[in-house]
Amino acid sequence: AAIRASGLKICVEVGDQDNLMLHDAAELLHRILWDQRIEHTYYLHHGADHVGSSMAWRMEALCQWLGRTWNDLHASEEERAIRHAPPSANEREWMGFIQGQRDRPDGPPPDWSGDRMIAIMRYGQGLAVRAHYGEQTDGPDFLEGFKWRSGGKA
């Protein structure tokens, strides 16, 4: 619970042909983090070894992850609101339209490709779906009768 509550950003990266067999340890760590609902990024690169030519593009991907993470951590309140603020009346009308629940709204459509769409889609989920699955990083304890995650919520 302390790791989950800390906001620590975690990235696990490994090649699936690692000659030190670290892909097994990385997979175990990923599954533990997933089971305990600890947010993390997991890169398992097909055909990549512990060393070799794949390191060039893998390090580039890690640098991109670091950049995105830094930007997210240093985002302004306005930038955070783009992803998290409840949808406006116009945005709710457009969600109703694309879900087939109403006629085309008069207002301009939202930017379907931008980050604002993240918040619109989250609020577009029905209450029953949100009650069952929780927030995006929660997920159900069981999925189709199979144990999916532990109940380790913060």
PDB file of C-alpha atoms in Angstrom:
ATOM      1  CA  ALA A   1       0.000   0.000   0.000  1.00  0.00           C
ATOM      2  CA  ALA A   2       2.883   2.379   0.741  1.00  0.00           C
ATOM      3  CA  ILE A   3       4.345   1.975  -2.754  1.00  0.00           C
ATOM      4  CA  ARG A   4       0.927   2.494  -4.321  1.00  0.00           C
ATOM      5  CA  ALA A   5       0.275   5.618  -2.248  1.00  0.00           C
ATOM      6  CA  SER A   6       3.757   7.074  -2.825  1.00  0.00           C
ATOM      7  CA  GLY A   7       3.213   7.873  -6.497  1.00  0.00           C
ATOM      8  CA  LEU A   8       6.536   6.229  -7.322  1.00  0.00           C
ATOM      9  CA  LYS A   9       6.976   5.840 -11.079  1.00  0.00           C
ATOM     10  CA  ILE A  10       8.206   2.370 -12.015  1.00  0.00           C
ATOM     11  CA  CYS A  11       9.469   1.103 -15.364  1.00  0.00           C
ATOM     12  CA  VAL A  12      10.470  -2.529 -15.922  1.00  0.00           C
ATOM     13  CA  GLU A  13      12.307  -3.186 -19.203  1.00  0.00           C
ATOM     14  CA  VAL A  14      13.775  -6.449 -20.506  1.00  0.00           C
ATOM     15  CA  GLY A  15      14.339  -8.479 -23.653  1.00  0.00           C
ATOM     16  CA  ASP A  16      12.595 -11.846 -23.939  1.00  0.00           C
ATOM     17  CA  GLN A  17      15.867 -13.510 -25.014  1.00  0.00           C
ATOM     18  CA  ASP A  18      17.929 -12.208 -22.072  1.00  0.00           C
ATOM     19  CA  ASN A  19      21.010 -14.445 -21.715  1.00  0.00           C
ATOM     20  CA  LEU A  20      20.968 -13.867 -17.937  1.00  0.00           C
ATOM     21  CA  MET A  21      17.339 -15.039 -17.854  1.00  0.00           C
ATOM     22  CA  LEU A  22      16.267 -11.719 -16.354  1.00  0.00           C
ATOM     23  CA  HIS A  23      13.096 -11.803 -18.442  1.00  0.00           C
ATOM     24  CA  ASP A  24      11.726 -14.362 -15.969  1.00  0.00           C
ATOM     25  CA  ALA A  25      12.464 -12.092 -12.995  1.00  0.00           C
ATOM     26  CA  ALA A  26      11.056  -9.068 -14.840  1.00  0.00           C
ATOM     27  CA  GLU A  27       7.874 -10.985 -15.662  1.00  0.00           C
ATOM     28  CA  LEU A  28       7.520 -12.022 -12.015  1.00  0.00           C
ATOM     29  CA  LEU A  29       7.994  -8.422 -10.861  1.00  0.00           C
ATOM     30  CA  HIS A  30       5.444  -7.229 -13.425  1.00  0.00           C
ATOM     31  CA  ARG A  31       2.888  -9.804 -12.272  1.00  0.00           C
ATOM     32  CA  ILE A  32       3.383  -8.873  -8.608  1.00  0.00           C
ATOM     33  CA  LEU A  33       3.028  -5.168  -9.386  1.00  0.00           C
ATOM     34  CA  TRP A  34      -0.057  -5.883 -11.517  1.00  0.00           C
ATOM     35  CA  ASP A  35      -1.618  -8.130  -8.881  1.00  0.00           C
ATOM     36  CA  GLN A  36      -1.101  -5.504  -6.185  1.00  0.00           C
ATOM     37  CA  ARG A  37      -2.469  -2.736  -8.435  1.00  0.00           C
ATOM     38  CA  ILE A  38       0.799  -0.824  -8.371  1.00  0.00           C
ATOM     39  CA  GLU A  39       1.025   1.395 -11.437  1.00  0.00           C
ATOM     40  CA  HIS A  40       4.011   0.673 -13.623  1.00  0.00           C
ATOM     41  CA  THR A  41       5.214   0.509 -17.194  1.00  0.00           C
ATOM     42  CA  TYR A  42       6.397  -2.857 -18.483  1.00  0.00           C
ATOM     43  CA  TYR A  43       8.384  -3.345 -21.673  1.00  0.00           C
ATOM     44  CA  LEU A  44       9.054  -6.931 -22.766  1.00  0.00           C
ATOM     45  CA  HIS A  45      10.882  -6.689 -26.093  1.00  0.00           C
ATOM     46  CA  HIS A  46      10.535  -9.652 -28.431  1.00  0.00           C
ATOM     47  CA  GLY A  47      13.858 -10.991 -29.691  1.00  0.00           C
ATOM     48  CA  ALA A  48      15.981  -8.668 -27.546  1.00  0.00           C
ATOM     49  CA  ASP A  49      18.884  -9.930 -25.418  1.00  0.00           C
ATOM     50  CA  HIS A  50      20.556  -8.443 -22.341  1.00  0.00           C
ATOM     51  CA  VAL A  51      23.029  -6.599 -24.579  1.00  0.00           C
ATOM     52  CA  GLY A  52      23.447  -6.056 -28.292  1.00  0.00           C
ATOM     53  CA  SER A  53      22.093  -3.827 -31.016  1.00  0.00           C
ATOM     54  CA  SER A  54      18.614  -3.659 -29.462  1.00  0.00           C
ATOM     55  CA  MET A  55      20.042  -1.519 -26.662  1.00  0.00           C
ATOM     56  CA  ALA A  56      20.083   1.557 -28.923  1.00  0.00           C
ATOM     57  CA  TRP A  57      16.341   1.652 -29.586  1.00  0.00           C
ATOM     58  CA  ARG A  58      15.510   0.299 -26.116  1.00  0.00           C
ATOM     59  CA  MET A  59      17.423   3.140 -24.450  1.00  0.00           C
ATOM     60  CA  GLU A  60      15.654   5.605 -26.729  1.00  0.00           C
ATOM     61  CA  ALA A  61      12.306   4.151 -25.585  1.00  0.00           C
ATOM     62  CA  LEU A  62      13.381   4.445 -21.937  1.00  0.00           C
ATOM     63  CA  CYS A  63      14.423   8.070 -22.451  1.00  0.00           C
ATOM     64  CA  GLN A  64      11.020   8.761 -24.011  1.00  0.00           C
ATOM     65  CA  TRP A  65       9.347   7.151 -20.967  1.00  0.00           C
ATOM     66  CA  LEU A  66      11.459   9.329 -18.653  1.00  0.00           C
ATOM     67  CA  GLY A  67      10.478  12.429 -20.617  1.00  0.00           C
ATOM     68  CA  ARG A  68       6.762  11.595 -20.537  1.00  0.00           C
ATOM     69  CA  THR A  69       6.961  10.798 -16.827  1.00  0.00           C
ATOM     70  CA  TRP A  70       8.800  14.043 -16.052  1.00  0.00           C
ATOM     71  CA  ASN A  71       6.248  16.027 -18.077  1.00  0.00           C
ATOM     72  CA  ASP A  72       3.354  14.327 -16.274  1.00  0.00           C
ATOM     73  CA  LEU A  73       4.887  14.995 -12.860  1.00  0.00           C
ATOM     74  CA  HIS A  74       5.446  18.663 -13.706  1.00  0.00           C
ATOM     75  CA  ALA A  75       2.160  19.318 -15.495  1.00  0.00           C
ATOM     76  CA  SER A  76       0.256  22.454 -14.545  1.00  0.00           C
ATOM     77  CA  GLU A  77      -3.181  22.263 -12.922  1.00  0.00           C
ATOM     78  CA  GLU A  78      -4.672  23.321 -16.251  1.00  0.00           C
ATOM     79  CA  GLU A  79      -2.906  20.466 -18.050  1.00  0.00           C
ATOM     80  CA  ARG A  80      -4.095  17.977 -15.404  1.00  0.00           C
ATOM     81  CA  ALA A  81      -7.666  19.249 -15.763  1.00  0.00           C
ATOM     82  CA  ILE A  82      -7.590  18.432 -19.468  1.00  0.00           C
ATOM     83  CA  ARG A  83      -7.284  14.742 -18.547  1.00  0.00           C
ATOM     84  CA  HIS A  84      -9.360  14.649 -15.376  1.00  0.00           C
ATOM     85  CA  ALA A  85     -12.044  17.356 -15.252  1.00  0.00           C
ATOM     86  CA  PRO A  86     -15.629  16.167 -15.754  1.00  0.00           C
ATOM     87  CA  PRO A  87     -16.947  16.621 -19.282  1.00  0.00           C
ATOM     88  CA  SER A  88     -18.795  19.779 -20.212  1.00  0.00           C
ATOM     89  CA  ALA A  89     -22.446  19.695 -21.248  1.00  0.00           C
ATOM     90  CA  ASN A  90     -21.347  19.812 -24.907  1.00  0.00           C
ATOM     91  CA  GLU A  91     -18.911  16.927 -24.398  1.00  0.00           C
ATOM     92  CA  ARG A  92     -21.624  14.851 -22.679  1.00  0.00           C
ATOM     93  CA  GLU A  93     -23.981  15.544 -25.590  1.00  0.00           C
ATOM     94  CA  TRP A  94     -21.371  14.336 -28.074  1.00  0.00           C
ATOM     95  CA  MET A  95     -20.746  11.195 -26.005  1.00  0.00           C
ATOM     96  CA  GLY A  96     -24.483  10.529 -26.109  1.00  0.00           C
ATOM     97  CA  PHE A  97     -24.410  11.003 -29.872  1.00  0.00           C
ATOM     98  CA  ILE A  98     -21.532   8.583 -30.520  1.00  0.00           C
ATOM     99  CA  GLN A  99     -23.187   6.059 -28.187  1.00  0.00           C
ATOM    100  CA  GLY A 100     -26.383   6.318 -30.255  1.00  0.00           C
ATOM    101  CA  GLN A 101     -28.417   7.859 -27.435  1.00  0.00           C
ATOM    102  CA  ARG A 102     -29.287  11.191 -29.061  1.00  0.00           C
ATOM    103  CA  ASP A 103     -29.285  13.197 -32.295  1.00  0.00           C
ATOM    104  CA  ARG A 104     -26.232  15.120 -33.454  1.00  0.00           C
ATOM    105  CA  PRO A 105     -25.527  18.002 -31.028  1.00  0.00           C
ATOM    106  CA  ASP A 106     -25.442  21.625 -32.172  1.00  0.00           C
ATOM    107  CA  GLY A 107     -22.080  22.439 -30.556  1.00  0.00           C
ATOM    108  CA  PRO A 108     -18.667  21.677 -32.023  1.00  0.00           C
ATOM    109  CA  PRO A 109     -17.357  18.139 -31.496  1.00  0.00           C
ATOM    110  CA  PRO A 110     -14.576  17.552 -28.975  1.00  0.00           C
ATOM    111  CA  ASP A 111     -11.027  16.898 -30.157  1.00  0.00           C
ATOM    112  CA  TRP A 112     -11.369  13.105 -30.360  1.00  0.00           C
ATOM    113  CA  SER A 113      -7.604  12.628 -30.697  1.00  0.00           C
ATOM    114  CA  GLY A 114      -6.445  14.878 -27.857  1.00  0.00           C
ATOM    115  CA  ASP A 115      -5.871  14.218 -24.158  1.00  0.00           C
ATOM    116  CA  ARG A 116      -9.242  15.747 -23.296  1.00  0.00           C
ATOM    117  CA  MET A 117     -10.816  12.628 -24.801  1.00  0.00           C
ATOM    118  CA  ILE A 118      -9.321  10.604 -21.911  1.00  0.00           C
ATOM    119  CA  ALA A 119     -11.592  12.361 -19.409  1.00  0.00           C
ATOM    120  CA  ILE A 120     -14.592  12.318 -21.732  1.00  0.00           C
ATOM    121  CA  MET A 121     -14.301   8.555 -22.240  1.00  0.00           C
ATOM    122  CA  ARG A 122     -13.830   7.876 -18.511  1.00  0.00           C
ATOM    123  CA  TYR A 123     -16.967   9.779 -17.636  1.00  0.00           C
ATOM    124  CA  GLY A 124     -18.766   8.165 -20.563  1.00  0.00           C
ATOM    125  CA  GLN A 125     -18.604   4.761 -18.909  1.00  0.00           C
ATOM    126  CA  GLY A 126     -21.832   3.714 -17.233  1.00  0.00           C
ATOM    127  CA  LEU A 127     -22.105   3.725 -13.459  1.00  0.00           C
ATOM    128  CA  ALA A 128     -22.501  -0.062 -13.379  1.00  0.00           C
ATOM    129  CA  VAL A 129     -19.265  -0.527 -15.344  1.00  0.00           C
ATOM    130  CA  ARG A 130     -17.354   1.878 -13.105  1.00  0.00           C
ATOM    131  CA  ALA A 131     -18.794   0.278  -9.963  1.00  0.00           C
ATOM    132  CA  HIS A 132     -17.696  -3.183 -11.146  1.00  0.00           C
ATOM    133  CA  TYR A 133     -14.266  -2.338 -12.540  1.00  0.00           C
ATOM    134  CA  GLY A 134     -13.329   0.682 -10.422  1.00  0.00           C
ATOM    135  CA  GLU A 135     -10.838   3.249 -11.602  1.00  0.00           C
ATOM    136  CA  GLN A 136      -8.555   2.580 -14.564  1.00  0.00           C
ATOM    137  CA  THR A 137      -5.806   1.086 -12.418  1.00  0.00           C
ATOM    138  CA  ASP A 138      -8.118  -0.925 -10.150  1.00  0.00           C
ATOM    139  CA  GLY A 139      -9.692  -3.607 -12.287  1.00  0.00           C
ATOM    140  CA  PRO A 140     -11.758  -6.503 -11.006  1.00  0.00           C
ATOM    141  CA  ASP A 141     -10.505  -9.161  -8.596  1.00  0.00           C
ATOM    142  CA  PHE A 142     -11.925 -11.814 -10.943  1.00  0.00           C
ATOM    143  CA  LEU A 143     -12.374 -11.702 -14.713  1.00  0.00           C
ATOM    144  CA  GLU A 144     -14.673 -14.259 -16.346  1.00  0.00           C
ATOM    145  CA  GLY A 145     -14.351 -16.438 -13.238  1.00  0.00           C
ATOM    146  CA  PHE A 146     -10.548 -16.362 -13.180  1.00  0.00           C
ATOM    147  CA  LYS A 147      -8.496 -14.809 -10.382  1.00  0.00           C
ATOM    148  CA  TRP A 148      -7.228 -11.610 -11.942  1.00  0.00           C
ATOM    149  CA  ARG A 149      -5.872  -9.400  -9.172  1.00  0.00           C
ATOM    150  CA  SER A 150      -5.635  -9.313  -5.414  1.00  0.00           C
ATOM    151  CA  GLY A 151      -7.907  -7.003  -3.509  1.00  0.00           C
ATOM    152  CA  GLY A 152      -4.953  -4.872  -2.386  1.00  0.00           C
ATOM    153  CA  LYS A 153      -6.544  -1.469  -2.839  1.00  0.00           C
ATOM    154  CA  ALA A 154      -5.035   1.563  -1.109  1.00  0.00           C
TER     155      ALA A 154
END
